[in-house]
C-alpha positions as CSV (number, residue, x, y, z in Angstrom):
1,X,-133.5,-60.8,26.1
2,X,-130.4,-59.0,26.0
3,X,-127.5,-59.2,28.3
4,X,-128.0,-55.4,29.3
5,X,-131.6,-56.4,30.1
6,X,-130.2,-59.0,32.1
7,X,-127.4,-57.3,34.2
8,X,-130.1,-54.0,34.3
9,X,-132.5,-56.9,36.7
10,X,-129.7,-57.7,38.9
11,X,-130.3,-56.7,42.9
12,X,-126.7,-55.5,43.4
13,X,-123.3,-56.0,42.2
14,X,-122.4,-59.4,40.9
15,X,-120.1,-62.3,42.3
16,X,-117.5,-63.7,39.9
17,X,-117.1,-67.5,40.0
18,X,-114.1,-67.7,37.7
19,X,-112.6,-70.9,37.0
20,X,-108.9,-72.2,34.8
21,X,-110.4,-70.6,31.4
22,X,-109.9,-67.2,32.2
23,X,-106.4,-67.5,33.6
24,X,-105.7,-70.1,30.3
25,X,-106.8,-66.6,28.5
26,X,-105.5,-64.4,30.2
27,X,-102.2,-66.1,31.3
28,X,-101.9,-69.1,28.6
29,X,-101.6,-71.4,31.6
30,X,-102.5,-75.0,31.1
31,X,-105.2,-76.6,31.5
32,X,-105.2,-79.5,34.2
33,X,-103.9,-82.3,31.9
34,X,-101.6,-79.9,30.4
35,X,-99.9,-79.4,34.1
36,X,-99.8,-83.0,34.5
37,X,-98.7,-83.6,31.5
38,X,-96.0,-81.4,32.2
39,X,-95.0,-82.7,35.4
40,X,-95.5,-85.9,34.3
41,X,-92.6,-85.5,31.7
42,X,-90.0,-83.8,33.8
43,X,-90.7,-86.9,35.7
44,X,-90.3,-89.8,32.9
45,X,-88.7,-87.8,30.3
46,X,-90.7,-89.3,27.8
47,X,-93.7,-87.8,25.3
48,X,-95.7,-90.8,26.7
49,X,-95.4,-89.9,29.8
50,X,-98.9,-88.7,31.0
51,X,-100.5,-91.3,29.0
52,X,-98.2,-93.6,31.5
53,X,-99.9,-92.2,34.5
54,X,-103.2,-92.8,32.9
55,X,-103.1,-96.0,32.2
56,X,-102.6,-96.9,35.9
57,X,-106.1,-95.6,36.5
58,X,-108.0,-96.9,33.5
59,X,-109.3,-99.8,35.2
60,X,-110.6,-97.7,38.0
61,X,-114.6,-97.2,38.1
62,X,-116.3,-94.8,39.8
63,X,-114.0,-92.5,40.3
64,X,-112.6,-89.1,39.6
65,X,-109.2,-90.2,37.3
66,X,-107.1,-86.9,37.2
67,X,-106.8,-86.4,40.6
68,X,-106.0,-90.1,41.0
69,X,-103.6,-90.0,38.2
70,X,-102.1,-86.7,39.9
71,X,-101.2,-88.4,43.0
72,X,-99.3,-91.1,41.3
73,X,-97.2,-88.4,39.2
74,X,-96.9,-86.4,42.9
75,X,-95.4,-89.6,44.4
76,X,-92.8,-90.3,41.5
77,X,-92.0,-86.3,41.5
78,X,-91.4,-86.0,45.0
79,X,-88.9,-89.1,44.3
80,X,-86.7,-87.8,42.2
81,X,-87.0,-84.4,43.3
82,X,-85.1,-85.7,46.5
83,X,-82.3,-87.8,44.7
84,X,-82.5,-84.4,42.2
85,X,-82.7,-86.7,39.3
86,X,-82.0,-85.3,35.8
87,X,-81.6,-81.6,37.8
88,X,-85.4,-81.8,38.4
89,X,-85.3,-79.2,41.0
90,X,-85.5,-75.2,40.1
91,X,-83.1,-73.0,41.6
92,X,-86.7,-71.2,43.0
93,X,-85.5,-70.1,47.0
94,X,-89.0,-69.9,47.8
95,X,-89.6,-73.7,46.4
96,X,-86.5,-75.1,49.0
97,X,-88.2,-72.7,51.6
98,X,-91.5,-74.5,51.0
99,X,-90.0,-78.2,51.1
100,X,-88.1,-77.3,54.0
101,X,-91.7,-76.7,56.1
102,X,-93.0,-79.8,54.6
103,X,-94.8,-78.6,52.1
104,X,-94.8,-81.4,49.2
105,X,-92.2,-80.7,45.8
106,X,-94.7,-81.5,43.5
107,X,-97.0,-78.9,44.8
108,X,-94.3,-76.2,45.5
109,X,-92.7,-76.8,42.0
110,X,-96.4,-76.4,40.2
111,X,-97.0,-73.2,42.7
112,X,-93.6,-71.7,41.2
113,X,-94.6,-72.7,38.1
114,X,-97.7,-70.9,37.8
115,X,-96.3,-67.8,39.2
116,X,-93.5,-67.8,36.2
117,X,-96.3,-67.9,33.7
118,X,-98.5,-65.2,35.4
119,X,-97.8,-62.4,33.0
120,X,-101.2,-60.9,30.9
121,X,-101.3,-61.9,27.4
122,X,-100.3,-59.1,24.7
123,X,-103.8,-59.6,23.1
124,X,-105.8,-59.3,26.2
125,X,-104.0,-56.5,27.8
126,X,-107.3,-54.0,26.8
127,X,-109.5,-57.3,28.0
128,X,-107.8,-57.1,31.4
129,X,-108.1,-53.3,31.3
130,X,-111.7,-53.2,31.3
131,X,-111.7,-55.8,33.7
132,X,-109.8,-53.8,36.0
133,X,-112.2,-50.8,35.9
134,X,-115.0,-52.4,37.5
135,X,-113.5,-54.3,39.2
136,X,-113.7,-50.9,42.1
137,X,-117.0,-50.1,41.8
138,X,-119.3,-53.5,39.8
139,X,-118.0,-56.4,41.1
140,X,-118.7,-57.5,44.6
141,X,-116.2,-60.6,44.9
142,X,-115.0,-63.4,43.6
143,X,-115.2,-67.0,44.1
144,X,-112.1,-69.5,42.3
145,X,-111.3,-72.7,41.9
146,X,-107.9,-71.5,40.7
147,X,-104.0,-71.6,42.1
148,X,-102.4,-68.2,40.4
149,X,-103.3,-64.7,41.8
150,X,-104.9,-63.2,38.5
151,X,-107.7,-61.6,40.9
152,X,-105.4,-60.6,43.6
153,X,-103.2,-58.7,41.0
154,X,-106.1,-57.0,39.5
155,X,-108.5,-56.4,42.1
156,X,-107.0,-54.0,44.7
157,X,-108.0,-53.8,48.0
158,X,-110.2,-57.3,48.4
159,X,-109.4,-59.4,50.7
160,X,-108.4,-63.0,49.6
161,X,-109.8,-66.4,51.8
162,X,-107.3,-69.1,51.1
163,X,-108.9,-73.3,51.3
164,X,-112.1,-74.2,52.6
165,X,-110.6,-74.0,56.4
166,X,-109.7,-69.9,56.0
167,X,-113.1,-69.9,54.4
168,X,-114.9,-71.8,56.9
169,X,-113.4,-70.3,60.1
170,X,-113.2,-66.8,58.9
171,X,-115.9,-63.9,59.3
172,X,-116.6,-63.7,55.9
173,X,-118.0,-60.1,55.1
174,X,-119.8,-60.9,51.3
175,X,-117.8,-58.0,49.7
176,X,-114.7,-57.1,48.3
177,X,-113.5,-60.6,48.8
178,X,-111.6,-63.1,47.1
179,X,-112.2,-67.3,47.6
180,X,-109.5,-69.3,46.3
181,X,-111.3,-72.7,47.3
182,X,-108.7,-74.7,46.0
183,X,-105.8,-72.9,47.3
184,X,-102.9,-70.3,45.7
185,X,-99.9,-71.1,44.7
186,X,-99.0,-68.4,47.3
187,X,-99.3,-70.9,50.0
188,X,-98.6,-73.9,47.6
189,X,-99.4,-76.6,50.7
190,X,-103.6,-75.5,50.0
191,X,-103.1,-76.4,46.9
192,X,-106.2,-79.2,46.0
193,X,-104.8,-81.3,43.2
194,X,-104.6,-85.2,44.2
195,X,-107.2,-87.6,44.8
196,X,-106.7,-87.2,49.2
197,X,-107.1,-83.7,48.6
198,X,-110.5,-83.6,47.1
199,X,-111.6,-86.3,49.1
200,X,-111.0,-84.0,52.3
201,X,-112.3,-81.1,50.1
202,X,-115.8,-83.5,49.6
203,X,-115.9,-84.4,53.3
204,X,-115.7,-80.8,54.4
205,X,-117.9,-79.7,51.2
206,X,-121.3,-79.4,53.6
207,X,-119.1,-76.4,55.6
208,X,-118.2,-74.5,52.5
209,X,-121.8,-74.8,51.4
210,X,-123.6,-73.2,54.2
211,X,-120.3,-70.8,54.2
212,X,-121.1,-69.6,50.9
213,X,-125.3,-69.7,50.9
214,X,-125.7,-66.3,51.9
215,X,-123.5,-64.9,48.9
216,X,-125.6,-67.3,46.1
217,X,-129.0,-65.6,47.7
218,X,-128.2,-62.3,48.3
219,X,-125.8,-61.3,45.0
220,X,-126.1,-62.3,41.2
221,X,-123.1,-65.2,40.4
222,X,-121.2,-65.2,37.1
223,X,-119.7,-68.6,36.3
224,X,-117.2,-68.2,33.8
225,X,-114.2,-70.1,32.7
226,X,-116.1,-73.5,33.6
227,X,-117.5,-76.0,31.2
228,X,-121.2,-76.3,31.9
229,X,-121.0,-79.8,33.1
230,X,-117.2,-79.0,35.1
231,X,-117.5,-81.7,38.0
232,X,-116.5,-78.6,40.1
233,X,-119.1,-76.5,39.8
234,X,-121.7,-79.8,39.7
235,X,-120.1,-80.4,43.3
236,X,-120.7,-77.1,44.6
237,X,-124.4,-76.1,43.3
238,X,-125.2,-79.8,44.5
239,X,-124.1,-79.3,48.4
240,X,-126.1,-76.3,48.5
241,X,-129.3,-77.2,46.4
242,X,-129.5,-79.7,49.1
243,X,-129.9,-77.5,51.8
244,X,-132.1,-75.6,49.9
245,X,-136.3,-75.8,49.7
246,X,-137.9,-75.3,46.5
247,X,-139.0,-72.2,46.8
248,X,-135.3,-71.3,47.3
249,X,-133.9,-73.1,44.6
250,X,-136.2,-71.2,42.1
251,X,-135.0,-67.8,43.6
252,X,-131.5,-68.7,41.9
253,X,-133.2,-68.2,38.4
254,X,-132.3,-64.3,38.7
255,X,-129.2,-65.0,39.9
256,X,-127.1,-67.6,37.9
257,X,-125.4,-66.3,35.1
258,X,-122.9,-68.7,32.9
259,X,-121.1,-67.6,30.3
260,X,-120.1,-70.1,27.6
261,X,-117.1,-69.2,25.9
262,X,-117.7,-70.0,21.9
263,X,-114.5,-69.1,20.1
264,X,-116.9,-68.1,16.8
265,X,-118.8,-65.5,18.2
266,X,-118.8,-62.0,17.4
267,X,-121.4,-60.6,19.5
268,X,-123.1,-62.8,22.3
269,X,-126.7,-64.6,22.9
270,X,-128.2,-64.6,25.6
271,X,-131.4,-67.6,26.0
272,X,-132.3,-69.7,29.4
273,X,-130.3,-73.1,30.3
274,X,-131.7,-75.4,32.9
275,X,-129.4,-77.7,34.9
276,X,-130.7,-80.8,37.0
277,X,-128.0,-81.7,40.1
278,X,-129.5,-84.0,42.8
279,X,-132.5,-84.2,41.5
280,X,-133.6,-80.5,41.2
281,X,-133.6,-78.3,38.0
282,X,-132.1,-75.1,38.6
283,X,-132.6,-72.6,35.6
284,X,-129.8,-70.0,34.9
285,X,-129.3,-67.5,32.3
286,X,-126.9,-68.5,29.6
287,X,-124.6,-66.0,27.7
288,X,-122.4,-67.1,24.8
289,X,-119.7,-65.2,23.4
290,X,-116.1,-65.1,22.5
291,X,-115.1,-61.3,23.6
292,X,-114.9,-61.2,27.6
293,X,-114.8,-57.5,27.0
294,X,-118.8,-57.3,25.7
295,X,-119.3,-58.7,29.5
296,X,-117.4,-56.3,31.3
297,X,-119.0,-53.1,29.6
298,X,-122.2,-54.3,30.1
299,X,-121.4,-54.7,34.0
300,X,-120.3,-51.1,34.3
301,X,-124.4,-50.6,34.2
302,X,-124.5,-52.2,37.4
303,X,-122.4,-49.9,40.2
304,X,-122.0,-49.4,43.7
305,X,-122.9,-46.6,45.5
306,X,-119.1,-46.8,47.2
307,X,-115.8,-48.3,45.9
308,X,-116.2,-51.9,47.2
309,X,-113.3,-52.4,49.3
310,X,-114.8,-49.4,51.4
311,X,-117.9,-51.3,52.0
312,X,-116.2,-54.4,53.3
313,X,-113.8,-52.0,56.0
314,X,-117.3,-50.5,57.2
315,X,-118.5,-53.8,57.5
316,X,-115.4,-55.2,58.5
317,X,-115.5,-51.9,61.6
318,X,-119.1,-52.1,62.5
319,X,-119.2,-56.0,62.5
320,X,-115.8,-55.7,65.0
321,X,-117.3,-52.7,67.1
322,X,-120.6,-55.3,67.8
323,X,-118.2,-57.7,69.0
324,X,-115.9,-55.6,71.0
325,X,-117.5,-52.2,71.8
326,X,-113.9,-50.7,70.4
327,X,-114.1,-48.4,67.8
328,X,-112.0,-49.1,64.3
329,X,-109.3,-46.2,63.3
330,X,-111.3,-45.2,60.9
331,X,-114.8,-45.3,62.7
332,X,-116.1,-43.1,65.6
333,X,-119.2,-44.1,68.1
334,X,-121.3,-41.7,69.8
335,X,-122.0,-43.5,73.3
336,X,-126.0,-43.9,73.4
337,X,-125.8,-41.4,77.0
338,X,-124.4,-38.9,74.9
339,X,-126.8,-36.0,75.3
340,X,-126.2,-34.6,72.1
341,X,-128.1,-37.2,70.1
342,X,-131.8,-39.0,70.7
343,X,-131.3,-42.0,73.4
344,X,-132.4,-44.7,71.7
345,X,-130.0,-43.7,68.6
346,X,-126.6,-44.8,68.1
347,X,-124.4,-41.8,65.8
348,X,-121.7,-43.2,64.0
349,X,-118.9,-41.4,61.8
350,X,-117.1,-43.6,59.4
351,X,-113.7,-42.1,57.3
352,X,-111.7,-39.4,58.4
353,X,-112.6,-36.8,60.8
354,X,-113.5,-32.9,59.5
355,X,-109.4,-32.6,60.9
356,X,-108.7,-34.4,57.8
357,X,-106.4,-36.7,60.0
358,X,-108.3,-38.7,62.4
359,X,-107.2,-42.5,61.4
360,X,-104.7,-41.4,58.6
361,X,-102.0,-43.1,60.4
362,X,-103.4,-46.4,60.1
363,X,-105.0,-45.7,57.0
364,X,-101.8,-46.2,54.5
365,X,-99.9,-49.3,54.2
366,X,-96.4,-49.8,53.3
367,X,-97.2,-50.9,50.3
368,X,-98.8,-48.1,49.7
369,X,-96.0,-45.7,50.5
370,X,-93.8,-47.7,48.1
371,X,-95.7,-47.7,45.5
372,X,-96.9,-43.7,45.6
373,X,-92.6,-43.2,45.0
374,X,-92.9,-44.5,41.6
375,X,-96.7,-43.8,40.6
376,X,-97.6,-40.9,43.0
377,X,-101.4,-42.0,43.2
378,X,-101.7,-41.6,46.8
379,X,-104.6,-39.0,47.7
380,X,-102.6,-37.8,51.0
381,X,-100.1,-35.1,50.5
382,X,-96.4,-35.6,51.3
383,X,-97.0,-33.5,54.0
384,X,-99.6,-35.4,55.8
385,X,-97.9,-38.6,55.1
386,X,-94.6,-37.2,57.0
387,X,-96.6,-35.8,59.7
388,X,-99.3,-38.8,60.4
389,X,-98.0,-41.9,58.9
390,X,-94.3,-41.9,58.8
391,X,-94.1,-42.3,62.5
392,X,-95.9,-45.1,63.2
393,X,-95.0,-46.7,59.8
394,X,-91.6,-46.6,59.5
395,X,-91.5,-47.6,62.8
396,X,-93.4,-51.0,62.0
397,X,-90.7,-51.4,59.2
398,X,-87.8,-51.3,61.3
399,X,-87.2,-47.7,60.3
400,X,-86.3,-49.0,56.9
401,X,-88.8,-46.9,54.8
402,X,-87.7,-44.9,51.2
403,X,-88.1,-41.7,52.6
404,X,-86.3,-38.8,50.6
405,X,-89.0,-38.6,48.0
406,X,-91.3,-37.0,50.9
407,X,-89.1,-35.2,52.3
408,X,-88.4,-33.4,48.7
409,X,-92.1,-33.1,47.9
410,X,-93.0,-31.6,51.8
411,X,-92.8,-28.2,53.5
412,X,-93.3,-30.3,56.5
413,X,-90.2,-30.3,58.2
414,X,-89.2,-33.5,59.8
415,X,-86.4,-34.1,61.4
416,X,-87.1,-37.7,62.8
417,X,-87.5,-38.7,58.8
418,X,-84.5,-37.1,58.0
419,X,-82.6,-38.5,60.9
420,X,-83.5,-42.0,59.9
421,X,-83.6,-41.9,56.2
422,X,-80.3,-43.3,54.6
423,X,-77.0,-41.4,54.1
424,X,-75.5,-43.6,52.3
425,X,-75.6,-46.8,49.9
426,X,-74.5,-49.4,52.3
427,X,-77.2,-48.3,54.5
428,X,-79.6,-50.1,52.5
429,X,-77.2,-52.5,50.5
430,X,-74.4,-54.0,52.2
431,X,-70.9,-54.9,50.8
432,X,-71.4,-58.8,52.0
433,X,-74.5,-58.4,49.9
434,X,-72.9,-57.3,47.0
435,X,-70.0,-59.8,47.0
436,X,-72.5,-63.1,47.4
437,X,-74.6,-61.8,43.7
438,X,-71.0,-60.5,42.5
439,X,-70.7,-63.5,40.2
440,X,-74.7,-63.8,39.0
441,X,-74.6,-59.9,38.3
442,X,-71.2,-60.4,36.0
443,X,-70.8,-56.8,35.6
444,X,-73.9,-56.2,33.8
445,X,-76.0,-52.9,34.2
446,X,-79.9,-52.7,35.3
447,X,-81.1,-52.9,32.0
448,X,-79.0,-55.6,30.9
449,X,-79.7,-57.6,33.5
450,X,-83.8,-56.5,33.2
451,X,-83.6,-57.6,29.5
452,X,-81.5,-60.9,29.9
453,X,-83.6,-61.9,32.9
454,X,-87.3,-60.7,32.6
455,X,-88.8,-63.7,31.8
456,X,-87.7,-64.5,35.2
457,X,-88.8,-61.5,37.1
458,X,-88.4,-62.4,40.5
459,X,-84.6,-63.2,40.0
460,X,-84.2,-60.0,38.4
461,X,-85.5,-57.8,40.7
462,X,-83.4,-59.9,43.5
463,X,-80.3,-59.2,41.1
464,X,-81.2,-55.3,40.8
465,X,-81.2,-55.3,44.4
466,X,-77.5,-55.9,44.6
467,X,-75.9,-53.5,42.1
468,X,-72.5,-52.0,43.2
469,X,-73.2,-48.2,44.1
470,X,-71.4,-47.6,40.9
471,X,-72.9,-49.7,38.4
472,X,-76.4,-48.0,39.3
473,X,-78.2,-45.9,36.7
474,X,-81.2,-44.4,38.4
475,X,-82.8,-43.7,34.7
476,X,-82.6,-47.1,34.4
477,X,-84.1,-48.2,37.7
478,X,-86.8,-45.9,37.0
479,X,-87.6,-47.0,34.0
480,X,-87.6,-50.7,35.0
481,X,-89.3,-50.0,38.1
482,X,-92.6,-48.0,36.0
483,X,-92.5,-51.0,33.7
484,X,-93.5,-53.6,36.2
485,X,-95.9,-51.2,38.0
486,X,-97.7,-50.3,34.6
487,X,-98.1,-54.2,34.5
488,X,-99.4,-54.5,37.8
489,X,-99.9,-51.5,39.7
490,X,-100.4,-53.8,43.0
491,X,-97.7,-55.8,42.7
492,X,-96.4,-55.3,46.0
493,X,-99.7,-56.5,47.7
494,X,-99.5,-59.8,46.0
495,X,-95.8,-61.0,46.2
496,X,-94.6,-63.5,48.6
497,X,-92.6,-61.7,51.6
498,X,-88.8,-62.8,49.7
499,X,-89.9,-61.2,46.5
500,X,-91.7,-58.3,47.9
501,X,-88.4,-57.1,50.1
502,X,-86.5,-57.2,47.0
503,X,-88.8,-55.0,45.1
504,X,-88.8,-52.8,48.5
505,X,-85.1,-52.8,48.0
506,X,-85.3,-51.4,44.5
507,X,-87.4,-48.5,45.4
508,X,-85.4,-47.5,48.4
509,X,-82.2,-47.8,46.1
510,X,-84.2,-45.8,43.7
511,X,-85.7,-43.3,45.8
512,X,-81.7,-42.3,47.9
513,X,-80.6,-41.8,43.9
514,X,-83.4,-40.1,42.9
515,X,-84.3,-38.0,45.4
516,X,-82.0,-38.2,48.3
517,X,-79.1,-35.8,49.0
518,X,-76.4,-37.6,47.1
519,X,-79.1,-38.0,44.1
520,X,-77.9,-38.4,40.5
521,X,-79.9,-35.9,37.9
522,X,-80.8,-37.0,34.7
């Protein structure tokens, strides 16, 4: 059998249950002893210092040892964090923010340290690429057991479930979603990593289970990034094989998929694997391989007949509208008394009206509007964004939109844009501002500070935020602004609120240059 054969059988569009060996490829982040490890030394200072931790557990039966040993590093971290020992706190803002809710250091610390790693490896970037193309139309979600936002980044317009509770509590709609069952480092307090963690994670394991049974019998699941025998994935399959009959459990055959990553292979082979977990065999379809890429063209076979994220908002609408009888922005309901249609038929129009318009104002984010000023993707015009969206939108933003690009690229002429758009650069950067980043910005310009601080991207773009009105090069701004949406095109979507208003800030300092009426040419 071939792995086209296989993927040709499927029903419908596969899940993805991805776990740390696709971000370690991807990202180069650690694997879970190399985090503790890591923490473990900023802790002890010392190359012995994991092996430390470990030996507090070895005499420990029966029980899972890294999230044991974990929880001791967490308490000693959370220590010296406090007394600031040996400068063992970052300058991160959004790490004090977190400790300042309550959320633990160690966890905060390991959230901003995953997000500082999350850039795409050079040798992957054409690996990530094909990911990204199916990720619209051939893939119907994705299940994770990890903390960065790899998925979110990529996979635009899914919805992401954060911890079992979101998951459990939530009306889940089986498409275009994201499960982070073990948290994000986005909201670093879900993160599961000690031994209390996944003991609360076990206990509410039975939830999650029945939560997730509809999506392991109605859509094909990839496992990939998971040893075979990953205690994880053993968990999981066992909670819901129990609930399962036989009959049911032999159904999964179609549907499992794993993909064993063999660092030797050129091609990929594809035979049967059978896994017993509680006493029952479930059989899967095995896939080795070394190329990711051999996976994701063979999964452009299997498409939707819509983009995905579509199919969850008219689920999303029509589930709503059952509940409420109140039609979504984008959805109109023909009453069943309407004489125009049968009586015992219901007539529904989902998308926009034959106007063109009906729902447009609701149908376009902000982070849409920002982006569309430095990639222009956005299928309205300028004009119907003035006319329908600004209003409401700018109005949600405290009136604090970039604007001038539109009004440049419009024949629609409107006045309350123009009225409220900035005049001038302290409109959108203020001289207090300035003077507080005065010494961190020592006089350098965009690029300069781009190339000294990249590595460190959120601190740049907080930097670039601050320029004096005449150290700004809008060539520059433009340049560094395409550069980190050519890496992510949906950055915006997936940043934390700090780090998102100083990107915002960029763009609106880049859009009153560019395009606005004091704008500086190239």
């Amino acid at each position: 059998m071939t792995l086209e054969e296989v993927v040709a059988k499927f029903n419908t569009t596969p899940f993805l249950f991805a776990g740390s060996g696709i971000t370690r490829r991807y990202y180069g982040l650690p694997d879970w002893i190399g985090l503790l490890t890591y923490f473990a030394q900023k802790v002890k200072r010392d190359q012995f210092a994991f092996q430390y931790y470990e030996n507090k557990v070895k005499e420990m039966d029966n029980v899972d040892k890294l999230p044991e040993i974990a929880g001791y590093i967490e308490k000693d971290f959370n220590e010296e964090w406090f007394k600031n020992s040996h400068e063992i706190r970052t300058e991160s803002q959004e790490v004090q923010d977190a400790v300042a809710n309550g959320v633990s250091p160690f966890k905060a610390e390991i959230a901003a340290y995953i997000s500082s790693l999350s850039v795409v490896k050079s040798e992957y970037k054409d690996e990530v690429k094909k990911l990204l193309k199916i990720a619209k139309n051939n893939i119907s979600g994705v299940i994770t057991t990890n903390y960065d936002c790899f998925f979110e980044k990529l996979f635009e317009g899914y919805k992401a479930f954060i911890g079992q509770d979101e998951l459990v509590f939530s009306q889940l709609q089986g498409i275009a979603e994201i499960y982070k069952i073990h948290g994000s480092v986005n909201f670093p307090d879900s993160i599961v990593i000690n031994q209390a963690d996944y003991q609360l994670f076990r206990d509410k394991g039975k939830y999650l289970a029945a939560k997730l049974m509809t999506i392991f019998m109605e859509y094909p699941i990839i496992f990939m990034g998971y040893s075979i025998s990953d205690p994880n994935i053993q968990g999981i399959l066992g909670d819901i094989v129990e609930c399962l009959p036989p009959e049911k459990v032999e159904a999964l055959k179609k549907r499992f998929v794993f993909v064993d990553y063999q660092s030797d292979y050129t091609d990929c082979e594809v035979s049967t694997h059978s896994l017993v977990i509680k006493g029952k065999v479930i059989e899967m379809t095995k896939v080795v391989l070394s190329d990711f890429g051999i996976l994701y063209d063979v999964l452009s076979i299997k498409k939707a007949a819509f983009p995905v994220k579509l199919l969850r908002r008219f689920k999303d609408e029509l589930y709503t509208f059952a509940l409420t009888q109140q039609p979504g922005p984008t959805m109109q309901v023909a009453a069943l008394d309407d004489g125009r249609i049968d009586e015992n038929m219901l007539a529904l129009s989902i998308g926009l009206a034959s106007t063109g318009v009906y729902g447009l104002a609701r149908a376009v984010n902000s982070e849409q509007w920002y982006r569309n000023i430095i990639l222009h993707d956005s299928v309205y015009s300028s004009d119907m964004l003035l006319e329908y969206v600004y209003p409401e939108l700018a109005k949600q933003n405290s009136w604090k939109l970039p604007v001038w690009y539109y009004i440049k690229n419009s024949d629609f002429r409107s006045k309350l844009a123009e009225n409220k758009a900035p005049h001038s650069y302290d409109e959108i950067v203020s001289e207090a501002s300035i003077k507080r980043n005065k010494t961190a910005i020592a006089g350098r310009t965009a690029m300069e500070i781009w190339t000294d601080e990249k590595d460190n991207m959120f601190k740049a773009i907080r930097l670039l935020g601050f320029l004096p009105e005449d150290k700004i090069d809008v060539d520059q701004y433009e340049q560094i602004l395409e550069m980190i949406f050519e890496e992510n095109a949906n950055i915006l979507s997936s940043l934390e609120a700090p780090n998102r208003s100083n990107l915002n800030r960029m763009i609106r300092i880049f859009d009153y240059f560019r395009y606005g009426p004091n704008k500086k040419t190239p």
